[in-house]
Structure formats: structure tokens, C-alpha cells
GROMACS .gro file of C-alpha atoms in nm:
model
  172
    1UNK     CA    1   3.800  -4.289  -1.009
    2UNK     CA    2   4.104  -4.482  -0.849
    3UNK     CA    3   4.444  -4.613  -0.831
    4UNK     CA    4   4.563  -4.915  -0.730
    5UNK     CA    5   4.951  -4.930  -0.678
    6UNK     CA    6   4.961  -5.277  -0.563
    7UNK     CA    7   5.263  -5.182  -0.329
    8UNK     CA    8   5.170  -5.183   0.008
    9UNK     CA    9   5.434  -5.498   0.184
   10UNK     CA   10   5.131  -5.581   0.402
   11UNK     CA   11   4.737  -5.709   0.515
   12UNK     CA   12   4.491  -5.817   0.327
   13UNK     CA   13   4.415  -5.428   0.180
   14UNK     CA   14   4.519  -5.228  -0.144
   15UNK     CA   15   4.517  -4.895  -0.073
   16UNK     CA   16   4.314  -4.591  -0.346
   17UNK     CA   17   4.666  -4.382  -0.455
   18UNK     CA   18   4.414  -4.126  -0.557
   19UNK     CA   19   4.261  -4.100  -0.192
   20UNK     CA   20   3.926  -4.054  -0.412
   21UNK     CA   21   3.846  -4.427  -0.418
   22UNK     CA   22   3.799  -4.704  -0.102
   23UNK     CA   23   4.074  -4.892  -0.074
   24UNK     CA   24   4.075  -5.264  -0.233
   25UNK     CA   25   4.001  -5.582  -0.055
   26UNK     CA   26   4.258  -5.895  -0.078
   27UNK     CA   27   3.981  -6.132  -0.090
   28UNK     CA   28   4.018  -6.511  -0.229
   29UNK     CA   29   4.375  -6.664  -0.216
   30UNK     CA   30   4.456  -6.254  -0.336
   31UNK     CA   31   4.852  -6.227  -0.166
   32UNK     CA   32   5.178  -6.028  -0.228
   33UNK     CA   33   5.441  -6.079  -0.396
   34UNK     CA   34   5.776  -5.893  -0.556
   35UNK     CA   35   5.624  -5.681  -0.883
   36UNK     CA   36   5.774  -5.521  -1.165
   37UNK     CA   37   5.821  -5.178  -0.888
   38UNK     CA   38   5.846  -5.303  -0.572
   39UNK     CA   39   5.511  -5.500  -0.509
   40UNK     CA   40   5.326  -5.624  -0.635
   41UNK     CA   41   4.952  -5.858  -0.595
   42UNK     CA   42   4.970  -6.252  -0.641
   43UNK     CA   43   4.663  -6.313  -0.831
   44UNK     CA   44   4.622  -6.746  -0.858
   45UNK     CA   45   4.347  -6.933  -0.870
   46UNK     CA   46   4.031  -6.708  -0.861
   47UNK     CA   47   4.183  -6.434  -0.646
   48UNK     CA   48   4.113  -6.085  -0.637
   49UNK     CA   49   4.071  -5.731  -0.537
   50UNK     CA   50   3.729  -5.614  -0.414
   51UNK     CA   51   3.688  -5.227  -0.521
   52UNK     CA   52   3.395  -5.102  -0.384
   53UNK     CA   53   3.133  -4.925  -0.598
   54UNK     CA   54   3.225  -4.586  -0.684
   55UNK     CA   55   2.953  -4.373  -0.884
   56UNK     CA   56   3.240  -4.251  -1.147
   57UNK     CA   57   3.307  -4.647  -1.175
   58UNK     CA   58   2.950  -4.570  -1.479
   59UNK     CA   59   3.092  -4.430  -1.647
   60UNK     CA   60   3.075  -4.461  -2.118
   61UNK     CA   61   3.462  -4.390  -2.161
   62UNK     CA   62   3.813  -4.564  -1.966
   63UNK     CA   63   4.041  -4.655  -1.948
   64UNK     CA   64   4.252  -4.978  -1.754
   65UNK     CA   65   4.615  -5.057  -1.806
   66UNK     CA   66   4.875  -5.299  -1.549
   67UNK     CA   67   5.150  -5.451  -1.543
   68UNK     CA   68   5.085  -5.829  -1.502
   69UNK     CA   69   5.323  -6.127  -1.497
   70UNK     CA   70   5.076  -6.438  -1.716
   71UNK     CA   71   5.151  -6.752  -1.612
   72UNK     CA   72   4.898  -6.962  -1.704
   73UNK     CA   73   4.988  -7.182  -1.971
   74UNK     CA   74   4.700  -7.224  -2.116
   75UNK     CA   75   4.670  -6.866  -2.176
   76UNK     CA   76   4.837  -6.864  -2.489
   77UNK     CA   77   4.732  -7.189  -2.689
   78UNK     CA   78   4.459  -7.128  -2.918
   79UNK     CA   79   4.141  -7.324  -2.882
   80UNK     CA   80   4.249  -7.277  -2.447
   81UNK     CA   81   3.925  -7.118  -2.323
   82UNK     CA   82   4.073  -7.003  -2.019
   83UNK     CA   83   4.009  -6.619  -2.016
   84UNK     CA   84   4.144  -6.453  -1.716
   85UNK     CA   85   4.049  -6.087  -1.621
   86UNK     CA   86   4.244  -5.873  -1.517
   87UNK     CA   87   3.967  -5.567  -1.416
   88UNK     CA   88   3.567  -5.629  -1.374
   89UNK     CA   89   3.330  -5.413  -1.228
   90UNK     CA   90   3.053  -5.602  -1.152
   91UNK     CA   91   2.713  -5.442  -1.028
   92UNK     CA   92   2.491  -5.670  -0.632
   93UNK     CA   93   2.359  -5.959  -0.963
   94UNK     CA   94   2.695  -6.012  -1.044
   95UNK     CA   95   2.681  -5.957  -1.376
   96UNK     CA   96   3.007  -5.780  -1.535
   97UNK     CA   97   2.926  -5.457  -1.754
   98UNK     CA   98   3.272  -5.428  -1.856
   99UNK     CA   99   3.636  -5.714  -1.821
  100UNK     CA  100   3.949  -5.582  -1.964
  101UNK     CA  101   4.095  -5.928  -2.042
  102UNK     CA  102   4.288  -6.256  -2.116
  103UNK     CA  103   4.092  -6.460  -2.378
  104UNK     CA  104   4.207  -6.784  -2.447
  105UNK     CA  105   4.402  -6.766  -2.721
  106UNK     CA  106   4.664  -6.497  -2.516
  107UNK     CA  107   4.482  -6.151  -2.680
  108UNK     CA  108   4.338  -5.847  -2.473
  109UNK     CA  109   3.985  -5.769  -2.456
  110UNK     CA  110   3.761  -5.581  -2.356
  111UNK     CA  111   3.341  -5.686  -2.326
  112UNK     CA  112   3.045  -5.510  -2.115
  113UNK     CA  113   2.739  -5.488  -2.134
  114UNK     CA  114   2.612  -5.189  -2.285
  115UNK     CA  115   2.273  -5.018  -2.204
  116UNK     CA  116   2.060  -5.171  -2.550
  117UNK     CA  117   2.227  -5.481  -2.419
  118UNK     CA  118   2.431  -5.571  -2.630
  119UNK     CA  119   2.748  -5.789  -2.528
  120UNK     CA  120   3.072  -5.637  -2.816
  121UNK     CA  121   3.352  -5.731  -2.649
  122UNK     CA  122   3.691  -5.631  -2.921
  123UNK     CA  123   3.981  -5.831  -2.948
  124UNK     CA  124   4.320  -5.708  -2.958
  125UNK     CA  125   4.553  -5.907  -3.223
  126UNK     CA  126   4.902  -5.871  -3.016
  127UNK     CA  127   4.924  -6.190  -2.778
  128UNK     CA  128   5.108  -6.122  -2.453
  129UNK     CA  129   5.426  -6.297  -2.332
  130UNK     CA  130   5.400  -6.615  -2.076
  131UNK     CA  131   5.629  -6.523  -1.794
  132UNK     CA  132   5.801  -6.182  -1.901
  133UNK     CA  133   5.611  -5.806  -1.755
  134UNK     CA  134   5.391  -5.666  -1.927
  135UNK     CA  135   5.215  -5.348  -1.928
  136UNK     CA  136   4.860  -5.395  -2.102
  137UNK     CA  137   4.635  -5.105  -2.111
  138UNK     CA  138   4.308  -5.016  -2.242
  139UNK     CA  139   4.066  -4.697  -2.353
  140UNK     CA  140   3.703  -4.640  -2.440
  141UNK     CA  141   3.660  -4.336  -2.571
  142UNK     CA  142   3.333  -4.241  -2.634
  143UNK     CA  143   3.223  -4.027  -2.997
  144UNK     CA  144   2.831  -3.912  -3.054
  145UNK     CA  145   2.633  -4.113  -3.237
  146UNK     CA  146   2.644  -4.393  -3.039
  147UNK     CA  147   3.017  -4.461  -3.073
  148UNK     CA  148   3.306  -4.617  -2.895
  149UNK     CA  149   3.668  -4.639  -2.983
  150UNK     CA  150   3.841  -4.929  -2.847
  151UNK     CA  151   4.171  -4.917  -2.844
  152UNK     CA  152   4.513  -5.147  -2.693
  153UNK     CA  153   4.810  -5.115  -2.575
  154UNK     CA  154   5.105  -5.317  -2.508
  155UNK     CA  155   5.424  -5.182  -2.349
  156UNK     CA  156   5.314  -4.889  -2.473
  157UNK     CA  157   5.309  -4.890  -2.832
  158UNK     CA  158   4.878  -4.910  -2.931
  159UNK     CA  159   4.816  -5.237  -3.061
  160UNK     CA  160   4.385  -5.242  -3.241
  161UNK     CA  161   4.218  -4.998  -3.201
  162UNK     CA  162   3.900  -5.044  -3.377
  163UNK     CA  163   3.534  -4.835  -3.342
  164UNK     CA  164   3.261  -4.959  -3.212
  165UNK     CA  165   2.868  -4.877  -3.325
  166UNK     CA  166   2.514  -4.871  -3.151
  167UNK     CA  167   2.662  -4.811  -2.807
  168UNK     CA  168   2.551  -4.697  -2.483
  169UNK     CA  169   2.763  -4.568  -2.090
  170UNK     CA  170   2.894  -4.932  -2.024
  171UNK     CA  171   2.552  -5.057  -1.816
  172UNK     CA  172   2.656  -5.067  -1.445
   0.00000   0.00000   0.00000
């Protein structure tokens, strides 16, 4: 669907490295900063990168991966719930068909509305660290019979996997 490196040195556009998707737009205070390798995007408060809809984003299978360096202390505190969305797909009425996030306990989570009206939210037991670069990823692989295998990765290693049942495609 797309691959955004966020390594541009200036401007408000985040270019897609595949050439298949539209560029993203830095929005809500998003800015440029030094990254793990080259540049990156800094997302203070409500900053984000808006990428226009593409039909290929309507899928029951997906992989999301990124380098992060979280700096909000409350993210890793149990019982605090600021939850930080990392990647989200929204539709025109602002509902969220899916969001890959760090929940209030510092754990990775994938939430989505499925076509059956459910809102599964499997969560990884691994906790991300503050002020350190980490590679995070999640895969959702659909199987026959309305099941999906969700696998979370932290720094290249799988940290948990679960099979969710009774699921349809991710709604858009």
C-alpha cells in the first residue's frame, strides 16, 4: 500500500517510497527531528501525518511497522490511560476501522472494527521503553473461517500471537 520513511529534511509532505500511494501531510504540530537513521517525524500532543485513503487499505490482512521513541512517562504506568495511537485508519465519519497503539500500560495493542460489528483489541504483554528507539510491528493475517492471527513484534522478535475468531474484514 505504501512506505513512508519520514526522512525528508524540510516541508510538510511525507513522501511514499513505493510511488503507489499519495504523500502524507504533517498536521497538528507534527514536525521534523533527528531519527534512528536520518530524519524522522516528531508528533507532540495531537500531531499526526494524514495520508489520503487508498482502496488497498481496505484489507483483512495488514502489517504495520515503525521505529518509535516514546517520551510520555504516563505511557508505561499501569492504570494511566493516555493511549498513544501509532497508526490509525479513519473513514469520513471519523470512526476508526483500525488503530495500532501503545495502551496506558505501555503495551502494544491493535484495535479494529470488524464487519461483524465487533471491536477486538488483542494486546501484547511486552512493554515499550521510554526514551529509547524501538522497532515495533504488528501483523494481522486472516485465515478461513473468519479467524485472524495477530502477532506483535518488539525489536524484531515476536512477543505474542493470538487467534481472534468470528472476525470479518477490517471495516472502512
